[in-house]
Short mmCIF file of C-alpha atoms and ligand atoms in Angstrom, two decimals:
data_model
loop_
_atom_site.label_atom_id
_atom_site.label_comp_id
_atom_site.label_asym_id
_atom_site.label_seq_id
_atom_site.Cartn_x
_atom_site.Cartn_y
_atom_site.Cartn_z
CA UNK A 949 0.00 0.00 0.00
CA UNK A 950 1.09 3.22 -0.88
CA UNK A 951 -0.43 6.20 0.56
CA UNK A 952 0.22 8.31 -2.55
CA UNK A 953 -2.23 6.36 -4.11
CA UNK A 954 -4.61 8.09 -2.32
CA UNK A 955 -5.47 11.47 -4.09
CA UNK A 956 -7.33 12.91 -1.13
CA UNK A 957 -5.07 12.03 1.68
CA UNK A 958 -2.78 14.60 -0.01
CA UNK A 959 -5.53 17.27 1.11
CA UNK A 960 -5.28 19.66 4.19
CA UNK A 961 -8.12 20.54 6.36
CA UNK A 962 -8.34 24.07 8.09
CA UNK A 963 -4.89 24.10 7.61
CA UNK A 964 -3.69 20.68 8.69
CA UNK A 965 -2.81 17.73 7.21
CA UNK A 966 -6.04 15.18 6.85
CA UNK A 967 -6.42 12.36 9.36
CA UNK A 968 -8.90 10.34 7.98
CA UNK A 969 -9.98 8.34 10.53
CA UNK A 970 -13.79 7.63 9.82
CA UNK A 971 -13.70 4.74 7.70
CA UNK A 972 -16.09 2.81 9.12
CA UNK A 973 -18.42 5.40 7.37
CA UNK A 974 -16.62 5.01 4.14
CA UNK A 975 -13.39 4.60 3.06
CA UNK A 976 -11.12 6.80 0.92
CA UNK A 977 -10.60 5.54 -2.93
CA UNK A 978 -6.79 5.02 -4.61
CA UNK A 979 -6.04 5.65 -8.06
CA UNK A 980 -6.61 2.24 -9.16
CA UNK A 981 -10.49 2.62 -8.76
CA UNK A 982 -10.79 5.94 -10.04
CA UNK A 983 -8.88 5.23 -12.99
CA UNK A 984 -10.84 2.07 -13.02
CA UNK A 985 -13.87 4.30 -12.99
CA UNK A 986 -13.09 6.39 -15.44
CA UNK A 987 -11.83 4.22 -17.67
CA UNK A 988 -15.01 2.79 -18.00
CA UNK A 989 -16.76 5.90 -19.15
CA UNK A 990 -13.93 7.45 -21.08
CA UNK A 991 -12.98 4.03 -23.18
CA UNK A 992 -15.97 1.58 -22.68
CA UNK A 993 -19.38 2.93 -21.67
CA UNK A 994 -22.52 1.26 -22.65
CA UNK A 995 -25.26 -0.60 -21.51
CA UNK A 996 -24.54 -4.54 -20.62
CA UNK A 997 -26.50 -7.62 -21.47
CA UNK A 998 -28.78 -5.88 -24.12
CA UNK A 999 -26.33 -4.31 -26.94
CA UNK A 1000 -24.94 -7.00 -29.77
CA UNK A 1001 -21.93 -4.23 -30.36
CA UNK A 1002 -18.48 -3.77 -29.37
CA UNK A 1003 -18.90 -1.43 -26.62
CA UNK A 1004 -21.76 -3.23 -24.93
CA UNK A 1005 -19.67 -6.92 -25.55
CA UNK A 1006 -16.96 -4.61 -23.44
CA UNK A 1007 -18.67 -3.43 -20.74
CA UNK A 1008 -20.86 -6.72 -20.24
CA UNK A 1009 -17.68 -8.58 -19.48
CA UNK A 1010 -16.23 -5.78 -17.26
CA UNK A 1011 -19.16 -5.73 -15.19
CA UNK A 1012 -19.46 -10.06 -15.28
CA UNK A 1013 -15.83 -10.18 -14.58
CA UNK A 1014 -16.42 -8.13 -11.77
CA UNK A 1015 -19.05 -10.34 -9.87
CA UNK A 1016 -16.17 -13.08 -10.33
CA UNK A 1017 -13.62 -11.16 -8.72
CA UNK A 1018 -15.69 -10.80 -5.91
CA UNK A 1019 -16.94 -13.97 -5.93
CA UNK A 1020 -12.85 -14.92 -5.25
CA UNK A 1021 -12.20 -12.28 -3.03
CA UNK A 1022 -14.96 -13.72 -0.04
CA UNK A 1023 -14.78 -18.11 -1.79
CA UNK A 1024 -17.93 -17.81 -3.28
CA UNK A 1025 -18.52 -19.46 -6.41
CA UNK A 1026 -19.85 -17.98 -9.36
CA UNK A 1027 -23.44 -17.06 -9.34
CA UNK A 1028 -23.70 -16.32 -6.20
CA UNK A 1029 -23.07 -12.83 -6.19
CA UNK A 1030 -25.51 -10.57 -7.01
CA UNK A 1031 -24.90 -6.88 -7.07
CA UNK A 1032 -27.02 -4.45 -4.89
CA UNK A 1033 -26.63 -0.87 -4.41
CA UNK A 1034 -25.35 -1.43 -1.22
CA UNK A 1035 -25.63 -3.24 2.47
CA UNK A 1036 -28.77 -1.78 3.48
CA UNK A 1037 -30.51 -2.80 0.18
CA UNK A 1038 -28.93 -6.35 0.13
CA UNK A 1039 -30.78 -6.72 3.64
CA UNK A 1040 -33.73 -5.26 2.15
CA UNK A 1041 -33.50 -7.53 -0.34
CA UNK A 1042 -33.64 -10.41 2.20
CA UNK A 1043 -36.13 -9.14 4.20
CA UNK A 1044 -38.36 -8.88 1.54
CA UNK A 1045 -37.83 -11.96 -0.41
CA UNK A 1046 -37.42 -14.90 2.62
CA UNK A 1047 -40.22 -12.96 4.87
CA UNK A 1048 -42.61 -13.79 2.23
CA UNK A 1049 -42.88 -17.51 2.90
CA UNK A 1050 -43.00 -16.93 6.32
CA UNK A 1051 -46.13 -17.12 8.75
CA UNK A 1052 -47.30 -14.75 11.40
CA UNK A 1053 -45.83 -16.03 15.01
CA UNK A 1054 -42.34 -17.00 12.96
CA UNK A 1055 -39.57 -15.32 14.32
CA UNK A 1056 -35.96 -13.12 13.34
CA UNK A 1057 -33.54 -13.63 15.78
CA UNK A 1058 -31.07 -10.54 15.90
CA UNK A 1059 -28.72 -9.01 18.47
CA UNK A 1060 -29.18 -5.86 20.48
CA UNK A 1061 -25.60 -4.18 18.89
CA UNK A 1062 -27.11 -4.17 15.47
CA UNK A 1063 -26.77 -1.70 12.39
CA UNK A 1064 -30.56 0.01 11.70
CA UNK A 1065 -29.88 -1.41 8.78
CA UNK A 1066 -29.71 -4.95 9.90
CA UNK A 1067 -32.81 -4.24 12.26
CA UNK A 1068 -34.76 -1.72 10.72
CA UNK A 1069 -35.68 -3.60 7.55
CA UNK A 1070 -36.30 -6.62 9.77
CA UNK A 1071 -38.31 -4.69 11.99
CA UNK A 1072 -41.14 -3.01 9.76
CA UNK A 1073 -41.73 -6.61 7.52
CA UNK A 1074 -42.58 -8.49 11.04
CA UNK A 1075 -44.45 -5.25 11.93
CA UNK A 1076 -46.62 -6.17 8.52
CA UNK A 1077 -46.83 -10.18 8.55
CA UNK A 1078 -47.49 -10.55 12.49
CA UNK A 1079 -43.76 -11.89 12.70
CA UNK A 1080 -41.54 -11.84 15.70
CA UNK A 1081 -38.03 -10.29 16.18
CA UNK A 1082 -35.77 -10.88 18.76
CA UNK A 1083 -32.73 -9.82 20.67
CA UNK A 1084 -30.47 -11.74 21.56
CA UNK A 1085 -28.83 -9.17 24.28
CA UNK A 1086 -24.86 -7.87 24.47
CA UNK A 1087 -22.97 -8.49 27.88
CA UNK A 1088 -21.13 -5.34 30.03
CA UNK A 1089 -17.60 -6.70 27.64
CA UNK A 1090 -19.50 -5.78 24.66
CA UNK A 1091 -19.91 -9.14 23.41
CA UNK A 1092 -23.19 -11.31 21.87
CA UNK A 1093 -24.35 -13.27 25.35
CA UNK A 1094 -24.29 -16.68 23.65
CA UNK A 1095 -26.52 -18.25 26.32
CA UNK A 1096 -28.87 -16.22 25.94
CA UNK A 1097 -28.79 -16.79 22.18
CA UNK A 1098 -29.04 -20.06 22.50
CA UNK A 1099 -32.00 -20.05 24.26
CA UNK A 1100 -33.86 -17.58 22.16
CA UNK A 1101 -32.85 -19.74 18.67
CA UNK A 1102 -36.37 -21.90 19.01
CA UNK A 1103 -38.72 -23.80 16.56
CA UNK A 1104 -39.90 -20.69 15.48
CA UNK A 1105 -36.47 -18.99 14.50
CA UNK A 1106 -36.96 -19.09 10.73
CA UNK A 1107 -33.90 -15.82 10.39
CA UNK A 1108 -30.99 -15.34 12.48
CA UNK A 1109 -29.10 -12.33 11.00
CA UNK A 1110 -26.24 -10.88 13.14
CA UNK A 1111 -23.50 -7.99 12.22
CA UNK A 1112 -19.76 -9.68 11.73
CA UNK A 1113 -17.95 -6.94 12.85
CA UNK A 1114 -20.14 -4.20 15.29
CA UNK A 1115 -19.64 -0.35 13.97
CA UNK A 1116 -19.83 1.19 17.69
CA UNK A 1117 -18.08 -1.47 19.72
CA UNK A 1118 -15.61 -2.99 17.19
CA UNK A 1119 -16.65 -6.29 18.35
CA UNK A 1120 -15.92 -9.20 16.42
CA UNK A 1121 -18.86 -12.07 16.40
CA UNK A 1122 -18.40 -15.49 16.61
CA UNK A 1123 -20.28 -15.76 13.11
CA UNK A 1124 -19.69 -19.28 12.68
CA UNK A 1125 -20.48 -20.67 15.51
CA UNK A 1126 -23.66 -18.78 15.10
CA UNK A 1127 -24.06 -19.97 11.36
CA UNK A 1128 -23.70 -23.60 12.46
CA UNK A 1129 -26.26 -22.99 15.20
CA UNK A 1130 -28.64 -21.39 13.04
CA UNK A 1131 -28.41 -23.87 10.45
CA UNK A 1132 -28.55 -27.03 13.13
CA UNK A 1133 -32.16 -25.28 13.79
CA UNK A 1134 -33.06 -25.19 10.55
CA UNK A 1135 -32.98 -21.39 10.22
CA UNK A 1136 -31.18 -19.58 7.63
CA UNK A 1137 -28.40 -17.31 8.28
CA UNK A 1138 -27.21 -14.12 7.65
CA UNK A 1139 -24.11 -12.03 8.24
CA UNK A 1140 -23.86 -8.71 8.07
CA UNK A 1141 -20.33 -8.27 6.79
CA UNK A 1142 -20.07 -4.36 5.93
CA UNK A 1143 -17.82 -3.78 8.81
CA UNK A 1144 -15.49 -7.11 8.22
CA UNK A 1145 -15.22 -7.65 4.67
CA UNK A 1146 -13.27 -4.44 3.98
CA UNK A 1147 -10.69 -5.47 7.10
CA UNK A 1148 -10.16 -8.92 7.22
CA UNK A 1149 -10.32 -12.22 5.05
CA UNK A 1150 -14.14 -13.55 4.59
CA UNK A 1151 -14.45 -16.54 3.34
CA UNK A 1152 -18.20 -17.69 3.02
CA UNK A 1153 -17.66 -21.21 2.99
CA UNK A 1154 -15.56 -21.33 6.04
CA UNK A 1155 -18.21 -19.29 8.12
CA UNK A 1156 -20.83 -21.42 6.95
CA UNK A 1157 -23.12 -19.02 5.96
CA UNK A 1158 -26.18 -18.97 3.96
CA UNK A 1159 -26.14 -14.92 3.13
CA UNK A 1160 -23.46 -12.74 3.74
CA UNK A 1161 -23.97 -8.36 2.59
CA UNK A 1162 -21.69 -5.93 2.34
CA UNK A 1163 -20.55 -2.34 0.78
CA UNK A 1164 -17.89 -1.51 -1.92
CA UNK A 1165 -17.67 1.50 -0.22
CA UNK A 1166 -16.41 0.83 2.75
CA UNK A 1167 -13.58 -1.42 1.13
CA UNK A 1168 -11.73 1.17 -1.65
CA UNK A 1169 -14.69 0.86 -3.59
CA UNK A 1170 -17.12 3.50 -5.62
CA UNK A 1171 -20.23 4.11 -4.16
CA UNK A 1172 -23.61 2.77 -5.24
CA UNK A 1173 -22.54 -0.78 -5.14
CA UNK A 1174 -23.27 -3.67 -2.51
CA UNK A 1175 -22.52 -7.19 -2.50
CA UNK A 1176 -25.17 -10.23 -1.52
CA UNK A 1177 -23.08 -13.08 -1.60
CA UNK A 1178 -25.95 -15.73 -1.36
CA UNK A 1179 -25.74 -20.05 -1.43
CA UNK A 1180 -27.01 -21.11 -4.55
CA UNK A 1181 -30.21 -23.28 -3.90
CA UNK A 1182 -31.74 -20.66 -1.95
CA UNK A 1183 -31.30 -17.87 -4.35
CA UNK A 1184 -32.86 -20.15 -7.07
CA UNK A 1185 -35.91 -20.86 -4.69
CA UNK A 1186 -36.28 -17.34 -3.80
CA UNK A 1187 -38.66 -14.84 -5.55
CA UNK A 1188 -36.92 -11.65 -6.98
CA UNK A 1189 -36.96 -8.45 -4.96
CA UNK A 1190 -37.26 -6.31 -7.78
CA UNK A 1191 -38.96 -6.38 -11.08
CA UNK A 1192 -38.38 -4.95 -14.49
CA UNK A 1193 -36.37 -5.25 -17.22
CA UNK A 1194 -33.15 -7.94 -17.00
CA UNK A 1195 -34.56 -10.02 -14.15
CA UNK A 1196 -36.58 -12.02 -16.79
CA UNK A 1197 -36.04 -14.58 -18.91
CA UNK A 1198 -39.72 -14.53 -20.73
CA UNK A 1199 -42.47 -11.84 -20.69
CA UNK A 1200 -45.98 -12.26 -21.24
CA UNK A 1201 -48.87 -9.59 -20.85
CA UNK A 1202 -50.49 -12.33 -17.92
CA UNK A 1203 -47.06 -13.38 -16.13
CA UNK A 1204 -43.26 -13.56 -16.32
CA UNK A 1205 -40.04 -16.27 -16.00
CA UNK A 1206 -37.54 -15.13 -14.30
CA UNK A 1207 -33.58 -14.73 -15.12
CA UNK A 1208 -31.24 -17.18 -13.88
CA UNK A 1209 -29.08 -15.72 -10.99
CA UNK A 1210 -27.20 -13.37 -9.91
CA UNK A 1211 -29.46 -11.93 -12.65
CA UNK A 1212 -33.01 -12.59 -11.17
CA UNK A 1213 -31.85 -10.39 -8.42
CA UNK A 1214 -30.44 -7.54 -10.14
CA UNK A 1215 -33.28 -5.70 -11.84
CA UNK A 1216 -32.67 -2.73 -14.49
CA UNK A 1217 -29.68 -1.00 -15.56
CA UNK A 1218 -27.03 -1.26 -12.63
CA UNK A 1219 -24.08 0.58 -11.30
CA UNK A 1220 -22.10 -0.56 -14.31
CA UNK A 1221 -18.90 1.82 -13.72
CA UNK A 1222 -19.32 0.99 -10.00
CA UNK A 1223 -19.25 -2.58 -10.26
CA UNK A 1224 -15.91 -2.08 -12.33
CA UNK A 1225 -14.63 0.23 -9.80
CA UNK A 1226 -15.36 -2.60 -7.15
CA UNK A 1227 -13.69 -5.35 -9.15
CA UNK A 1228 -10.36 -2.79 -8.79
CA UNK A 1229 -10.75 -2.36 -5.28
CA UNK A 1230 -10.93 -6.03 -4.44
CA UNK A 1231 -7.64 -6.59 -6.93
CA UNK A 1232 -5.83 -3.46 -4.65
CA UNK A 1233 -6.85 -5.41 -1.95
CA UNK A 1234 -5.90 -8.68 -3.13
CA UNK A 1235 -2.34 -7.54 -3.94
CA UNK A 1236 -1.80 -6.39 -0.51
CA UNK A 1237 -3.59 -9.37 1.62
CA UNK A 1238 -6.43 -9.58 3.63
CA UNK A 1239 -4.04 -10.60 6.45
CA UNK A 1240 -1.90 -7.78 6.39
CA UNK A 1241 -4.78 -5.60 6.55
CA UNK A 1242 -6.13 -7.39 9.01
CA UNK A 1243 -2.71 -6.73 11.19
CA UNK A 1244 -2.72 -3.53 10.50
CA UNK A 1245 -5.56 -2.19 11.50
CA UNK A 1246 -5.62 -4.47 14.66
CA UNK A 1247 -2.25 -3.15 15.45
CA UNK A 1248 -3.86 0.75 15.01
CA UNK A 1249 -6.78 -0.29 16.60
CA UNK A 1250 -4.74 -2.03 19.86
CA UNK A 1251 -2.61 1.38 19.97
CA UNK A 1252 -5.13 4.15 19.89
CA UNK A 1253 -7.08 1.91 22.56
CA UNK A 1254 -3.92 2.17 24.97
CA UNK A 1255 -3.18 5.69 24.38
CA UNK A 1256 -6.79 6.65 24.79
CA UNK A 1257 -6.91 4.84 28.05
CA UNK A 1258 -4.11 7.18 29.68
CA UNK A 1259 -6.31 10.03 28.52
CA UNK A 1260 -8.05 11.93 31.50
CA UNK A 1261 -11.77 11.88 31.20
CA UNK A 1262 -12.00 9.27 28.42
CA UNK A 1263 -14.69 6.81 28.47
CA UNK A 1264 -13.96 3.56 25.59
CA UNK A 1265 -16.77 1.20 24.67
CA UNK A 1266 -16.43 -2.48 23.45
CA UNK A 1267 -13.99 -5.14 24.39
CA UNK A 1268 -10.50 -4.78 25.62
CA UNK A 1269 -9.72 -7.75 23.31
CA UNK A 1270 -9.60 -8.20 19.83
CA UNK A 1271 -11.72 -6.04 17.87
CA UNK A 1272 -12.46 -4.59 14.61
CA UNK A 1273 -10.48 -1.52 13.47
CA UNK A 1274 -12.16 1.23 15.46
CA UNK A 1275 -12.92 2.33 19.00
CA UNK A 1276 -15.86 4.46 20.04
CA UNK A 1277 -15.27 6.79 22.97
CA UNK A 1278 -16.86 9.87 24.86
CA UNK A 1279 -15.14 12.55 26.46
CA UNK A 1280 -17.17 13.29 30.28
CA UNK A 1281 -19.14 16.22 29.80
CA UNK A 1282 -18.76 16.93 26.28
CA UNK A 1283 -21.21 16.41 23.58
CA UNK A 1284 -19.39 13.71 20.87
CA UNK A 1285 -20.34 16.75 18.39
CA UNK A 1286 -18.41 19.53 20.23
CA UNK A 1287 -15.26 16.81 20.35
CA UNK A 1288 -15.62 16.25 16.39
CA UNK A 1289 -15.95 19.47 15.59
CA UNK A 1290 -12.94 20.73 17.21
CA UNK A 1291 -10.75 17.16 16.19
CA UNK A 1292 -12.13 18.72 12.32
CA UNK A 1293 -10.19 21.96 13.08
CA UNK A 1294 -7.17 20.02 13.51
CA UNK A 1295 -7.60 18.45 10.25
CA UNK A 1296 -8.88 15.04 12.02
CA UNK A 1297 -11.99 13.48 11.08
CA UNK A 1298 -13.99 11.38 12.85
CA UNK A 1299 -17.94 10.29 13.22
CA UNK A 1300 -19.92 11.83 15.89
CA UNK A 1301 -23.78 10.24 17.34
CA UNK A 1302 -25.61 7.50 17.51
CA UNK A 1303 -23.98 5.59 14.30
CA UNK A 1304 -27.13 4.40 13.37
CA UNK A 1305 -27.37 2.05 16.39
CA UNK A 1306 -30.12 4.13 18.65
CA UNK A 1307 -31.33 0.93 21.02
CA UNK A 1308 -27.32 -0.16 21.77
CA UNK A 1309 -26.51 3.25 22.22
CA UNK A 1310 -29.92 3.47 24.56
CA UNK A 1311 -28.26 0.05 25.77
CA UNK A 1312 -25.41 1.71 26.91
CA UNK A 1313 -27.06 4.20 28.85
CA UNK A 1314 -25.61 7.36 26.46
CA UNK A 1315 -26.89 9.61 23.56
CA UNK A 1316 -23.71 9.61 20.72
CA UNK A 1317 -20.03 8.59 20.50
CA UNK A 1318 -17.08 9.63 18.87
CA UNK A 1319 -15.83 7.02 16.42
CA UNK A 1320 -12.29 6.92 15.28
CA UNK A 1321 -12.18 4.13 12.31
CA UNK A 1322 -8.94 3.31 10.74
CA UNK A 1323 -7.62 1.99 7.66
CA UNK A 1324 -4.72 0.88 5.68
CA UNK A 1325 -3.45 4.28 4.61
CA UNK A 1326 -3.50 5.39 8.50
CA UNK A 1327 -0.89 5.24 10.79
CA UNK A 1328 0.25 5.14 14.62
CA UNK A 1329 1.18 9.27 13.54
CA UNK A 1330 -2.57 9.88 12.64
CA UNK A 1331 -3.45 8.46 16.04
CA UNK A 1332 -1.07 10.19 18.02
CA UNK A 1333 -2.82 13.56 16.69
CA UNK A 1334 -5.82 12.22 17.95
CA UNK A 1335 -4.92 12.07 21.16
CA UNK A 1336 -3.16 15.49 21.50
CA UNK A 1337 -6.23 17.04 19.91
CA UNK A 1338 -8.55 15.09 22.63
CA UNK A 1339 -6.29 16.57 24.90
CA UNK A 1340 -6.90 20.32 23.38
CA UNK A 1341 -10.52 19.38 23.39
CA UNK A 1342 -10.76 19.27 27.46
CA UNK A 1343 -8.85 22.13 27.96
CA UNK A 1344 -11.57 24.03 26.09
CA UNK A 1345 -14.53 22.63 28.13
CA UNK A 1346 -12.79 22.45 31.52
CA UNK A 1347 -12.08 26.12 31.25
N1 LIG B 1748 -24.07 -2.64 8.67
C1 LIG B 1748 -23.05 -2.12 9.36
C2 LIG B 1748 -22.45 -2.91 10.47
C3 LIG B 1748 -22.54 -0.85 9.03
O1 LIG B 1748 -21.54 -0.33 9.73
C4 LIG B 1748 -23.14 -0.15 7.96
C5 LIG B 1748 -22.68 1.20 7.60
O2 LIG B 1748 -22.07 1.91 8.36
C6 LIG B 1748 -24.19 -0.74 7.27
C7 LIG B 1748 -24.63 -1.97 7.65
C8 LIG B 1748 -24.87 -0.04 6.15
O3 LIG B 1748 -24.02 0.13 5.07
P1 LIG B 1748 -24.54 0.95 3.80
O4 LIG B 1748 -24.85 2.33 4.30
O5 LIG B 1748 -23.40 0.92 2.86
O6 LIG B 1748 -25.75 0.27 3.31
#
């Protein structure tokens, strides 16, 4: 990894150099992608599947050769990829399409530290069919309480769909355990991967999963494109989320038969260029190593966690262990908005509230958080700034 590769990184902010650290939000883009990006429009741009021309033969295979690049990238096999427009509308997708064959009194089985997006959607189709969702709660360490888990995963669980990697506490989930205990009861299972995927290796197979969603953008890739990785058979059985043209194989003015997948799933024109742009992400990625990512950020992740714990007045949520590559805090007595805003006029930026996780942060007994989230292009520099701006920050509310 080079950090030149990153355009933006080169930019200051009110003066200072940027510290990007709010990648769990999104991530910053290198070259590659860009290029990848506008390659696509400048050299190949046309519609895919439809055309029987050059341009449309080129940008067909672009975008197919993307879904097996990602495919690869988390040992899925082709097919089983579909392209969404990101995590919150692969869940949707779910939602929608297994909730159908379910009956009112069936149940969802979540966890209390979930994205709205892994709740929300889960939340308002039970609300509709008379279905049931559950929590399955988080313990004082910040961690799924298994037991408790266990004993909500019933004869009625027909969904158990749990976040990989949480976005406030940075814990990681024991994913497969819960994948082979959802699929021992005979309910499918999903992960929500949009906080591991871009930080560590994935592969489905190992994890045992049935669905697994996540977000090019939050990996190096363009925005407007999400991944459902999703195990064959089921996709086939399941009815398409969306309707219109290229989800169909045959039209008639009474009914319709359906495209084979990844197809079925991915209604109208997609994010063509976006799709390519992902494809060059997941190759940057690839050339470094999911494992040396994974170090890194574990290794920024472990050091601004003991430097933030000598800091006066600093409260840190989630685990002491190993966690994903961020850590949530609050300064005592200072709104996490105040702290951001002041880190942002020392060129440092970070993500301030409830990071779209109201009940855990109603859980946890507080209103917001600050969120520093960290990448491959950041460093142990990056988080020393941090803390010496933290530092500035209570010297301008203790006066
Ligand atoms: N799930 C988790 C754990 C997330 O952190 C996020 C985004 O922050 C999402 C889902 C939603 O991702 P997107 O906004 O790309 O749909």
């Amino acid at each position: 990894m080079r950090r030149e590769d990153f355009p933006i990184l080169a930019r200051k902010v009110n003066g200072h150099p940027l510290a990007y650290l709010d990648n769990a939000s999104t991530s910053q883009k290198p070259k590659q992608v860009i290029s990848a990006v506008s390659d696509f429009y400048e050299n190949h741009n046309s519609n895919i599947h439809r055309g029987i021309h050059s341009l449309s033969e080129e940008a067909t295979e672009m975008y197919e050769d993307s879904h097996v690049k990602v495919a690869r990238f988390v040992n899925a096999d082709n097919g089983e990829i579909i392209f969404t427009r990101n995590t919150t509308e692969s869940i949707n997708l779910l939602a929608y399409s297994l909730c159908l064959g379910l009956k009112a009194g069936d149940e969802i089985l979540l966890t209390e530290m979930e994205h709205h997006s892994n709740l929300v959607p889960w939340q308002q189709i039970a609300l509709k069919g008379g279905l049931k969702v559950r929590f399955a709660r988080v313990d004082d360490s910040g961690a799924i309480d298994m037991e408790h888990f266990s004993s909500l995963l019933g004869k009625r669980t027909r969904i158990v769909s749990v976040g990989h990697v949480s976005n406030v506490l940075g814990t990681i989930n024991p994913v497969r355990e819960i994948s082979k205990a959802s699929r021992d009861n005979g309910s499918v299972s999903i992960i929500d991967a949009a906080q591991s995927v871009p930080h560590m290796p994935v592969d489905v197979k190992s994890l045992g999963c049935d669905f697994l969603a996540f977000s090019s953008h939050k990996m190096l890739g363009p925005t407007g494109v999400g991944v459902l990785y999703g195990k064959r058979h089921i996709l086939e059985s399941l009815p398409p989320f969306l309707f219109g043209g290229d989800m169909i194989r045959q039209v008639d003015f009474g009914n319709s038969r359906f495209n084979d997948v990844p197809w079925k799933f991915e209604a109208g024109t997609p994010d063509i260029a976006g799709a390519v742009g992902l494809g060059a992400a997941v190759d940057y990625l690839g050339r470094i190593g999911m494992d040396a990512v994974l170090d890194h950020g574990r290794k920024l992740s472990d050091y601004a966690r003991s430097r933030l714990l000598l800091t006066p007045g600093i409260e840190l949520y989630g685990p002491s262990g190993k966690r994903g590559s961020l850590l949530s805090f609050n300064l005592k007595g200072v709104h996490s908005h105040d702290v951001a805003e002041i880190l942002d006029r020392d060129g440092i930026a970070v993500r301030a509230g409830h990071h779209c996780a109201m009940p855990l942060m109603r859980k946890l007994g507080i209103t917001g958080a600050v969120r520093a989230s960290f990448y491959l292009y950041n460093s142990k520099d990056e988080i020393d700034r941090l803390e010496s701006s933290i530092l500035r920050v209570r010297k301008v509310f203790s006066k």
